[in-house]
Amino acid sequence: MSMQDTASSGVALWRLVADGIERGIADGRFAAGDKLPGEVEIAETYRVNRHTVRRALAALAERGIVRAERGSGTYVEAQRLAYPLRSRTRFSEIVGADGREPHGRLIETSEDVATRELARELGLKAGAPLVRIEAIRLADRTPICVSTTWLSAELFPGAGEVFAATRSMTKLLEHYGVRDYRRGATRITAGIVDATDAARLDLPLGRPILVVDATDHDLDGKPLVTKHSRFAAERVEFLVES
Amino acid sequence: MSMQDTASSGVALWRLVADGIERGIADGRFAAGDKLPGEVEIAETYRVNRHTVRRALAALAERGIVRAERGSGTYVEAQRLAYPLRSRTRFSEIVGADGREPHGRLIETSEDVATRELARELGLKAGAPLVRIEAIRLADRTPICVSTTWLSAELFPGAGEVFAATRSMTKLLEHYGVRDYRRGATRITAGIVDATDAARLDLPLGRPILVVDATDHDLDGKPLVTKHSRFAAERVEFLVES
DNA sequence: TGAAGTTGTCTAGTATCATAGACAACTTGG
DNA sequence: CCAAGTTGTCTATGATACTAGACAACTTCA
């Protein structure tokens, strides 16, 4: 037969092989610099045709995760960003600690109106005016996540412009006199990247993302901003400390 | 053209549509019982053929997430288990709080030897004897996660048999005189389910999973067990509190 | 009752996915 | 240098995926 034995999952075989190899890299079975097994051997372990393996390796190579050398073998090159989820987490500090250069990039800002959900998170009334900020965060030149951030337009008038100028949520809050803040309850889910985020994160369609919803509070527990962030799962791992 | 405009991702179009709709359900754009837009309208928003939408809806229907009614429309039916990640988390309590019946099922246990990695987590020497326990946890009859658990075979002799009898990690530890324990540092990543876990979790191939690595300690901070768990992302959401 | 809107089913054509086999081009190690 | 092992390229074939159009079957509502 030509497709996988089980009912079709909507995921191509070569893609499953690629994911398997990538998982092997992520969990250390193959370290950076290591030589992968030969294409024939991989084909045997996954029970697919060698051409299917080649398609998988080509996809990984295009994403810069492996590198093929004719006559010699295929070699690994990659690593994930460790992202601690403490109550006081700053993106720039995490990326800096990894020896990489943090960047923020504004996609767009707009005026918005609080849904019931958003109003509850921010302690406002439904229909209250909000500022919505859509932004990307990068380590060196690699996009790590896209975030949609909402703030009260009354408490933070002109927040969009301030973020455009500072490109930092911490500096934005400082501008309004907020000296410190903490992350509150955080929801983590996984999903598949949609077309818009795929383009922003420079991810191929169909790749997994970590979805994080969190609300930041000031030291008195008053909600300040609420965020909906989508992380490229292949570039980051969250660390929850206790 | 027949495939999506961008370079092929290895994920079928119908699957992307299905994921999009499922995401809409998960984040509340469509509530349980709601009527989805018509097939023609969905086809237009995703810019695909109506047949492709039908394939997507058929897949969701087979998983029990939507239900089609001829002549009337397609309706939603589903919900995710909220899983708080506190330092003191018990699966049975979480599931019970959701009004569902928790179950554990043993897949297999085996003797194993500590890799350098496992030894470091458990505070043992590399090569130390371990007990490995492979188990599934369910809410009502829905598999939520598969876990691979390792314990020192010297500190917990016969742990495999004890777990087989009790089907609970908490009771297992009690059996060895451990009255209370806490979760230590926890790593969360996302990936794609492999064939083995897909069968165990009753998931179609290619679906996203949340991968959690954690080590439990006693109250003195001494490591007891270390776990590698794979959660069906579509059935659970993690809550990180601060 | 009838029109509009819905899901269900059929036929058909093109592109992609996966398989299979053969051989070229290159690297490594004896 | 040579043999073994590696990646690269070619041709060919069948199964799926996606698109397109048409119409049937059913529900809802005026």
Coordinates of C-alpha atoms (C1' of nucleotides) in Angstrom, one line a residue:
Chain A
M1 CA 0.0 0.0 0.0
S2 CA 1.1 3.6 -0.4
M3 CA -0.2 5.4 2.7
Q4 CA 0.3 4.4 6.3
D5 CA -1.6 1.4 7.5
T6 CA -3.7 3.2 10.0
A7 CA -6.6 5.4 9.0
S8 CA -5.2 8.5 7.3
S9 CA -4.4 11.2 9.8
G10 CA -4.0 14.1 7.3
V11 CA -0.2 14.1 8.0
A12 CA 2.1 13.0 5.2
L13 CA 4.4 10.0 6.0
W14 CA 7.6 12.0 5.2
R15 CA 6.4 14.5 7.8
L16 CA 6.0 11.8 10.5
V17 CA 9.5 10.7 9.7
A18 CA 10.8 14.2 9.9
D19 CA 9.1 14.8 13.2
G20 CA 10.5 11.5 14.6
I21 CA 14.0 12.5 13.7
E22 CA 13.4 16.0 15.1
R23 CA 12.1 14.5 18.4
G24 CA 15.3 12.4 18.5
I25 CA 17.3 15.5 18.3
A26 CA 15.2 17.4 20.8
D27 CA 15.4 14.7 23.5
G28 CA 19.1 14.1 23.0
R29 CA 19.2 10.8 21.2
F30 CA 21.1 12.7 18.5
A31 CA 23.3 15.5 19.7
A32 CA 24.4 18.6 17.8
G33 CA 27.1 17.6 15.4
D34 CA 26.2 13.9 15.5
K35 CA 25.8 11.8 12.3
L36 CA 22.4 10.5 11.7
P37 CA 21.9 6.8 10.6
G38 CA 22.1 6.3 6.9
E39 CA 19.0 6.9 4.7
V40 CA 18.5 3.2 4.1
E41 CA 18.7 2.4 7.9
I42 CA 16.2 5.2 8.7
A43 CA 13.9 3.9 6.0
E44 CA 14.0 0.4 7.6
T45 CA 13.3 1.7 11.1
Y46 CA 10.3 3.7 10.0
R47 CA 9.3 1.0 7.4
V48 CA 9.1 3.5 4.5
N49 CA 10.8 4.0 1.2
R50 CA 14.2 5.6 1.1
H51 CA 12.7 8.4 -1.0
T52 CA 10.3 9.2 1.8
V53 CA 13.2 9.5 4.2
R54 CA 14.9 11.8 1.7
R55 CA 11.9 14.0 1.6
A56 CA 11.9 14.2 5.4
L57 CA 15.6 15.0 5.6
A58 CA 15.2 17.6 2.9
A59 CA 12.5 19.3 5.0
L60 CA 14.7 19.3 8.1
A61 CA 17.7 20.5 6.0
E62 CA 15.7 23.4 4.7
R63 CA 14.8 24.4 8.2
G64 CA 18.5 24.3 9.1
I65 CA 18.1 21.4 11.6
V66 CA 20.3 18.9 9.7
R67 CA 22.9 19.2 7.0
A68 CA 23.5 16.5 4.3
E69 CA 27.0 15.8 3.1
R70 CA 27.2 13.7 -0.1
G71 CA 29.1 10.5 0.3
S72 CA 29.5 11.0 4.0
G73 CA 26.3 11.3 5.9
T74 CA 23.7 13.7 7.4
Y75 CA 24.5 15.7 10.5
V76 CA 22.6 17.5 13.2
E77 CA 22.6 21.2 14.0
A78 CA 20.1 22.7 16.4
Q79 CA 19.0 23.6 20.0
R80 CA 15.9 24.8 22.0
L81 CA 15.6 28.0 24.0
A82 CA 14.9 27.2 27.7
Y83 CA 12.1 29.4 28.9
P84 CA 11.5 29.5 32.7
L85 CA 7.9 30.3 33.7
R86 CA 8.5 32.2 36.9
S87 CA 6.1 34.8 38.2
R88 CA 8.7 37.4 37.4
T89 CA 9.8 36.5 33.8
R90 CA 11.3 39.0 31.3
F91 CA 11.8 37.8 27.8
S92 CA 15.0 39.8 27.3
E93 CA 16.6 38.3 30.4
I94 CA 15.8 34.8 29.3
V95 CA 17.2 35.2 25.8
G96 CA 20.2 37.1 27.2
A97 CA 20.9 34.3 29.6
D98 CA 21.1 32.0 26.6
G99 CA 23.8 34.2 25.1
R100 CA 21.5 35.5 22.3
E101 CA 20.2 38.9 21.4
P102 CA 16.6 39.6 22.2
H103 CA 14.5 41.7 19.8
G104 CA 10.9 42.8 19.7
R105 CA 9.0 43.8 16.6
L106 CA 5.6 45.5 16.4
I107 CA 3.1 44.1 13.9
E108 CA 0.2 46.4 14.6
T109 CA -1.8 48.1 17.2
S110 CA -5.5 48.8 17.2
E111 CA -8.3 50.0 19.4
D112 CA -10.6 47.2 20.5
V113 CA -13.6 46.6 22.8
A114 CA -13.5 44.1 25.7
T115 CA -15.3 40.9 25.2
R116 CA -16.8 39.4 28.4
E117 CA -13.8 37.1 28.6
L118 CA -11.2 39.9 28.3
A119 CA -13.1 42.1 30.6
R120 CA -13.1 39.4 33.3
E121 CA -9.3 38.9 32.9
L122 CA -8.6 42.7 33.2
G123 CA -11.2 43.5 35.9
L124 CA -13.1 45.8 33.5
K125 CA -16.7 45.9 32.2
A126 CA -17.6 44.2 28.9
G127 CA -17.4 46.7 26.2
A128 CA -14.6 48.8 27.9
P129 CA -12.1 50.3 25.4
L130 CA -8.9 48.4 25.0
V131 CA -5.6 48.8 23.2
R132 CA -4.6 45.6 21.3
I133 CA -0.9 45.1 20.5
E134 CA 0.3 42.4 18.1
A135 CA 4.0 41.8 18.4
I136 CA 6.8 39.3 17.6
R137 CA 9.7 38.4 19.9
L138 CA 12.9 37.1 18.5
A139 CA 16.2 35.6 19.8
D140 CA 19.0 36.7 17.5
R141 CA 17.1 36.5 14.2
T142 CA 14.9 33.6 15.0
P143 CA 11.2 34.4 15.8
I144 CA 10.3 32.7 19.1
C145 CA 6.7 33.8 19.7
V146 CA 3.9 36.1 18.5
S147 CA 1.8 37.8 21.2
T148 CA -1.5 39.5 21.2
T149 CA -1.6 41.9 24.2
W150 CA -4.6 43.8 25.6
L151 CA -4.6 46.8 28.0
S152 CA -7.3 49.1 29.2
A153 CA -7.3 52.2 26.9
E154 CA -8.4 54.3 29.8
L155 CA -5.6 53.3 32.2
F156 CA -3.0 53.3 29.4
P157 CA -3.9 56.0 26.9
G158 CA -1.7 55.9 23.8
A159 CA -0.2 52.5 24.8
G160 CA 0.2 51.5 21.1
E161 CA 2.5 54.5 20.4
V162 CA 4.5 53.9 23.5
F163 CA 5.0 50.3 22.6
A164 CA 6.0 51.2 19.1
A165 CA 8.7 53.5 20.5
T166 CA 10.0 51.2 23.2
R167 CA 9.3 47.7 21.8
S168 CA 9.1 46.4 25.3
M169 CA 6.2 45.7 27.6
T170 CA 8.3 46.4 30.7
K171 CA 9.3 49.8 29.4
L172 CA 5.7 50.6 28.4
L173 CA 4.4 49.9 31.9
E174 CA 7.3 51.9 33.4
H175 CA 6.1 54.8 31.2
Y176 CA 2.8 54.7 33.0
G177 CA 4.4 54.5 36.4
V178 CA 4.3 50.7 36.9
R179 CA 7.6 49.8 38.5
D180 CA 7.1 46.1 38.9
Y181 CA 4.6 43.4 37.9
R182 CA 4.0 39.7 38.2
R183 CA 2.5 37.1 36.0
G184 CA -0.7 35.6 37.3
A185 CA -2.4 32.4 36.4
T186 CA -1.1 31.0 33.1
R187 CA -2.8 28.6 30.7
I188 CA -0.7 26.5 28.4
T189 CA -2.0 24.5 25.5
A190 CA -0.6 23.1 22.3
G191 CA -2.1 23.4 18.8
I192 CA -1.1 23.7 15.2
V193 CA 0.1 27.0 13.8
D194 CA -2.4 28.9 11.5
A195 CA -1.4 30.5 8.3
T196 CA -1.0 34.0 9.8
D197 CA 1.2 33.0 12.6
A198 CA 3.1 30.6 10.4
A199 CA 4.2 33.5 8.3
R200 CA 5.1 35.7 11.3
L201 CA 7.0 32.9 13.0
D202 CA 8.7 31.8 9.8
L203 CA 7.3 28.3 10.4
P204 CA 6.0 25.8 7.8
L205 CA 2.2 25.2 8.0
G206 CA 1.2 22.4 10.3
R207 CA 3.9 22.7 12.9
P208 CA 3.0 22.6 16.6
I209 CA 2.8 25.7 18.7
L210 CA 2.6 26.3 22.5
V211 CA -0.3 28.6 23.3
V212 CA 0.1 30.6 26.5
D213 CA -2.6 32.8 28.0
A214 CA -1.5 34.9 30.9
T215 CA -2.5 38.1 32.8
D216 CA 0.1 40.3 34.5
H217 CA -0.8 42.0 37.7
D218 CA 0.8 44.8 39.7
L219 CA 2.0 44.1 43.2
D220 CA -1.4 44.8 44.7
G221 CA -2.9 42.1 42.4
K222 CA -4.6 44.5 40.1
P223 CA -4.7 43.2 36.5
L224 CA -2.6 45.3 34.1
V225 CA -2.3 43.4 30.8
T226 CA -3.5 40.1 29.4
K227 CA -1.7 38.3 26.7
H228 CA -2.3 35.5 24.2
S229 CA 1.0 34.2 23.0
R230 CA 1.9 31.5 20.4
F231 CA 5.4 30.0 20.7
A232 CA 7.1 27.9 18.0
A233 CA 7.2 24.7 19.9
E234 CA 10.4 23.6 18.1
R235 CA 12.3 26.6 19.3
V236 CA 11.5 26.7 23.0
E237 CA 10.8 24.6 26.1
F238 CA 9.1 25.9 29.1
L239 CA 10.5 25.3 32.6
V240 CA 8.0 25.3 35.5
E241 CA 9.7 25.6 38.8
S242 CA 8.2 24.9 42.1
Chain B
M1 CA -3.7 24.6 -8.2
S2 CA -4.6 21.8 -5.9
M3 CA -2.4 22.2 -2.8
Q4 CA -1.9 25.3 -0.7
D5 CA -0.1 28.2 -2.3
T6 CA 2.8 28.0 0.1
A7 CA 5.4 25.3 0.1
S8 CA 3.8 22.0 1.1
S9 CA 4.0 21.4 4.8
G10 CA 3.2 17.7 4.9
V11 CA -0.1 18.4 6.5
A12 CA -3.2 17.9 4.4
L13 CA -5.4 20.9 3.8
W14 CA -8.5 19.3 5.3
R15 CA -6.5 18.7 8.4
L16 CA -5.6 22.4 8.7
V17 CA -9.3 23.3 8.3
A18 CA -10.2 20.8 11.0
D19 CA -7.5 22.2 13.3
G20 CA -8.8 25.7 12.7
I21 CA -12.3 24.8 13.6
E22 CA -11.1 22.8 16.6
R23 CA -9.1 25.8 17.8
G24 CA -12.2 28.0 17.4
I25 CA -14.0 25.6 19.7
A26 CA -11.2 25.4 22.2
D27 CA -10.8 29.2 22.6
G28 CA -14.6 29.8 22.8
R29 CA -15.4 31.3 19.4
F30 CA -17.8 28.3 19.1
A31 CA -19.4 27.1 22.3
A32 CA -20.7 23.6 23.0
G33 CA -24.1 23.3 21.3
D34 CA -23.4 26.2 18.9
K35 CA -24.1 25.8 15.2
L36 CA -21.0 26.1 13.0
P37 CA -21.1 28.3 9.8
G38 CA -22.4 26.4 6.7
E39 CA -19.9 24.3 4.7
V40 CA -20.0 26.8 1.9
E41 CA -19.1 29.7 4.3
I42 CA -16.3 27.7 5.9
A43 CA -14.9 26.9 2.5
E44 CA -14.9 30.5 1.6
T45 CA -13.1 31.6 4.8
Y46 CA -10.4 29.0 4.4
R47 CA -10.4 29.4 0.6
V48 CA -10.7 25.7 0.0
N49 CA -13.2 23.5 -1.8
R50 CA -16.4 22.6 0.0
H51 CA -15.4 18.9 -0.3
T52 CA -12.2 19.7 1.7
V53 CA -14.4 21.3 4.4
R54 CA -16.6 18.2 4.5
R55 CA -13.5 16.0 5.0
A56 CA -12.5 18.2 7.9
L57 CA -15.9 18.1 9.5
A58 CA -16.1 14.3 9.0
A59 CA -12.8 13.9 10.9
L60 CA -14.1 16.1 13.7
A61 CA -17.4 14.2 13.8
E62 CA -15.6 10.9 14.0
R63 CA -13.7 12.2 17.1
G64 CA -17.0 13.3 18.6
I65 CA -16.2 17.0 18.5
V66 CA -19.0 18.0 16.1
R67 CA -22.2 16.4 14.9
A68 CA -23.7 17.1 11.5
E69 CA -27.5 17.2 11.0
R70 CA -28.7 17.0 7.4
G71 CA -30.6 20.0 6.2
S72 CA -30.0 21.8 9.4
G73 CA -26.3 22.4 10.2
T74 CA -23.3 21.1 12.1
Y75 CA -23.1 21.5 15.8
V76 CA -20.4 21.6 18.5
E77 CA -19.9 19.1 21.4
A78 CA -16.6 19.1 23.5
Q79 CA -14.5 20.4 26.3
R80 CA -10.9 20.3 27.7
L81 CA -9.7 19.1 31.1
A82 CA -8.2 21.9 33.1
Y83 CA -4.9 20.7 34.6
P84 CA -3.4 22.9 37.3
L85 CA 0.4 22.6 37.7
R86 CA 0.9 23.2 41.3
S87 CA 3.8 21.7 43.3
R88 CA 1.3 19.4 44.9
T89 CA -0.8 18.0 42.1
R90 CA -2.7 14.7 42.2
F91 CA -4.2 13.4 38.9
S92 CA -7.2 11.9 40.7
E93 CA -8.0 15.1 42.4
I94 CA -7.9 17.1 39.2
V95 CA -10.1 14.7 37.3
G96 CA -12.5 14.4 40.2
A97 CA -12.8 18.1 40.5
D98 CA -13.9 18.1 36.9
G99 CA -16.8 15.7 37.8
R100 CA -15.2 12.8 36.0
E101 CA -13.9 9.4 37.1
P102 CA -10.1 9.0 37.2
H103 CA -8.5 5.7 36.1
G104 CA -5.0 4.4 35.9
R105 CA -3.9 1.6 33.6
L106 CA -0.5 -0.2 33.7
I107 CA 1.0 -0.9 30.3
E108 CA 4.2 -2.6 31.5
T109 CA 7.0 -2.4 34.0
S110 CA 10.6 -3.3 33.5
E111 CA 14.0 -3.2 35.1
D112 CA 16.3 -0.6 33.6
V113 CA 19.6 1.0 34.2
A114 CA 20.1 4.8 34.8
T115 CA 21.4 6.8 31.9
R116 CA 23.6 9.8 32.9
E117 CA 20.5 12.0 32.4
L118 CA 18.2 9.9 34.6
A119 CA 20.9 9.4 37.3
R120 CA 21.3 13.2 37.6
E121 CA 17.6 13.7 38.0
L122 CA 17.3 11.0 40.7
G123 CA 20.5 11.8 42.5
L124 CA 22.0 8.4 41.7
K125 CA 25.0 7.1 39.9
A126 CA 24.9 6.4 36.2
G127 CA 24.2 2.7 35.7
A128 CA 22.2 2.4 39.0
P129 CA 19.3 -0.1 38.8
L130 CA 15.9 1.5 38.1
V131 CA 12.3 0.4 37.8
R132 CA 10.5 1.7 34.8
I133 CA 6.7 2.0 34.8
E134 CA 4.7 2.7 31.7
A135 CA 1.1 3.8 32.5
I136 CA -1.9 5.5 31.0
R137 CA -4.2 7.9 32.9
L138 CA -7.8 8.4 31.9
A139 CA -10.7 10.6 32.8
D140 CA -13.9 8.6 32.5
R141 CA -13.0 6.5 29.5
T142 CA -10.9 9.1 27.7
P143 CA -7.1 8.6 27.8
I144 CA -5.5 11.8 29.0
C145 CA -1.8 11.0 29.1
V146 CA 0.8 8.2 29.0
S147 CA 3.7 8.4 31.5
T148 CA 7.0 6.7 31.7
T149 CA 8.1 6.8 35.4
W150 CA 11.5 5.8 36.8
L151 CA 12.4 5.0 40.4
S152 CA 15.5 3.7 42.1
A153 CA 15.2 -0.1 42.3
E154 CA 17.2 -0.1 45.5
L155 CA 15.0 2.5 47.3
F156 CA 11.8 1.0 46.0
P157 CA 12.3 -2.8 45.5
G158 CA 9.4 -4.4 43.7
A159 CA 7.9 -1.1 42.8
G160 CA 6.5 -2.5 39.6
E161 CA 4.3 -5.0 41.4
V162 CA 3.2 -2.4 43.9
F163 CA 2.1 -0.1 41.1
A164 CA 0.3 -3.0 39.3
A165 CA -1.7 -3.6 42.5
T166 CA -2.5 0.0 43.5
R167 CA -2.4 1.8 40.1
S168 CA -1.5 4.9 41.8
M169 CA 1.8 6.6 42.3
T170 CA 0.7 8.2 45.5
K171 CA -0.2 4.8 47.0
L172 CA 3.0 3.3 45.7
L173 CA 5.0 5.9 47.6
E174 CA 2.9 5.5 50.7
H175 CA 3.7 1.8 50.6
Y176 CA 7.4 2.7 51.0
G177 CA 6.6 5.1 53.8
V178 CA 6.6 8.3 51.8
R179 CA 3.8 10.3 53.3
D180 CA 4.0 13.5 51.1
Y181 CA 5.9 14.7 48.1
R182 CA 6.2 17.7 45.8
R183 CA 6.8 18.2 42.2
G184 CA 10.2 19.8 41.4
A185 CA 11.2 21.6 38.2
T186 CA 9.0 20.8 35.3
R187 CA 9.8 21.0 31.6
I188 CA 6.9 21.5 29.1
T189 CA 7.3 21.0 25.4
A190 CA 5.0 20.3 22.5
G191 CA 5.4 17.7 19.7
I192 CA 3.6 15.4 17.5
V193 CA 2.4 12.0 18.8
D194 CA 4.3 9.0 17.7
A195 CA 2.7 5.7 16.6
T196 CA 3.0 4.0 19.9
D197 CA 1.5 6.8 22.0
A198 CA -1.1 7.4 19.4
A199 CA -2.5 3.9 19.9
R200 CA -2.3 4.2 23.6
L201 CA -4.0 7.6 23.7
D202 CA -6.5 6.7 21.1
L203 CA -5.3 9.6 19.0
P204 CA -5.0 9.8 15.2
L205 CA -1.4 10.1 14.0
G206 CA 0.0 13.6 13.6
R207 CA -1.9 15.2 16.5
P208 CA -0.1 17.5 18.9
I209 CA 0.9 16.4 22.4
L210 CA 2.2 18.2 25.4
V211 CA 5.4 16.6 26.7
V212 CA 6.1 17.1 30.4
D213 CA 9.2 16.1 32.2
A214 CA 9.1 16.3 36.0
T215 CA 10.8 14.9 39.1
D216 CA 9.0 14.5 42.4
H217 CA 10.9 15.1 45.6
D218 CA 10.1 14.3 49.3
L219 CA 9.8 17.2 51.7
D220 CA 13.5 17.2 52.3
G221 CA 14.1 17.8 48.6
K222 CA 15.4 14.3 48.0
P223 CA 14.4 13.1 44.5
L224 CA 11.9 10.1 44.5
V225 CA 10.6 9.5 41.0
T226 CA 11.2 11.2 37.6
K227 CA 8.5 11.1 34.9
H228 CA 8.2 11.7 31.2
S229 CA 4.5 12.2 30.3
R230 CA 2.8 12.8 27.0
F231 CA -0.6 14.5 27.2
A232 CA -3.2 14.6 24.3
A233 CA -3.1 18.3 23.7
E234 CA -6.7 18.4 22.6
R235 CA -8.0 17.0 25.8
V236 CA -6.1 19.1 28.4
E237 CA -4.9 22.5 29.2
F238 CA -2.3 23.3 31.8
L239 CA -2.8 26.0 34.4
V240 CA 0.3 27.6 35.8
E241 CA -0.4 29.5 39.0
S242 CA 1.9 32.1 40.6
Chain C
dT1 C1' -47.0 24.8 0.3
dG2 C1' -42.9 26.7 -1.4
dA3 C1' -38.4 29.0 -1.4
dA4 C1' -34.1 29.2 0.8
dG5 C1' -30.6 27.1 3.1
dT6 C1' -28.6 23.1 4.7
dT7 C1' -25.9 18.4 4.5
dG8 C1' -25.2 14.1 1.4
dT9 C1' -23.6 11.9 -2.9
dC10 C1' -22.0 11.3 -7.5
dT11 C1' -18.6 12.0 -11.5
dA12 C1' -14.2 13.8 -13.3
dG13 C1' -9.6 15.9 -13.8
dT14 C1' -5.0 17.5 -11.9
dA15 C1' -1.4 17.5 -8.4
dT16 C1' 0.9 15.4 -4.7
dC17 C1' 2.3 11.3 -1.9
dA18 C1' 4.5 7.0 -1.6
dT19 C1' 6.5 3.1 -3.6
dA20 C1' 10.1 0.6 -6.5
dG21 C1' 14.5 0.0 -8.9
dA22 C1' 18.7 1.5 -11.0
dC23 C1' 22.8 4.1 -11.3
dA24 C1' 25.8 8.3 -10.7
dA25 C1' 28.7 11.0 -7.6
dC26 C1' 31.2 11.4 -3.7
dT27 C1' 33.7 10.1 1.0
dT28 C1' 35.9 7.1 4.0
dG29 C1' 39.1 3.6 5.5
dG30 C1' 41.8 -0.3 4.6
Chain D
dC1 C1' 43.8 2.5 -5.5
dC2 C1' 39.8 0.0 -4.4
dA3 C1' 35.8 -1.5 -2.0
dA4 C1' 32.1 -0.3 0.9
dG5 C1' 29.0 3.0 2.3
dT6 C1' 27.1 7.3 1.7
dT7 C1' 24.0 11.1 -0.7
dG8 C1' 22.1 12.7 -5.3
dT9 C1' 19.2 12.0 -9.5
dC10 C1' 16.4 9.7 -12.8
dT11 C1' 12.2 7.0 -14.5
dA12 C1' 7.9 4.8 -13.6
dT13 C1' 3.4 3.4 -11.3
dG14 C1' -0.6 3.4 -8.2
dA15 C1' -3.0 5.6 -4.3
dT16 C1' -4.7 10.0 -2.1
dA17 C1' -5.7 14.8 -1.9
dC18 C1' -7.9 18.7 -3.8
dT19 C1' -10.6 21.0 -7.0
dA20 C1' -14.9 21.6 -9.8
dG21 C1' -19.7 21.2 -10.9
dA22 C1' -24.3 19.2 -10.5
dC23 C1' -28.0 17.5 -8.1
dA24 C1' -30.5 14.8 -4.4
dA25 C1' -32.4 14.8 0.4
dC26 C1' -33.6 17.1 4.2
dT27 C1' -34.9 21.2 7.6
dT28 C1' -36.5 25.6 8.6
dC29 C1' -39.4 29.4 8.2
dA30 C1' -42.5 32.6 6.1

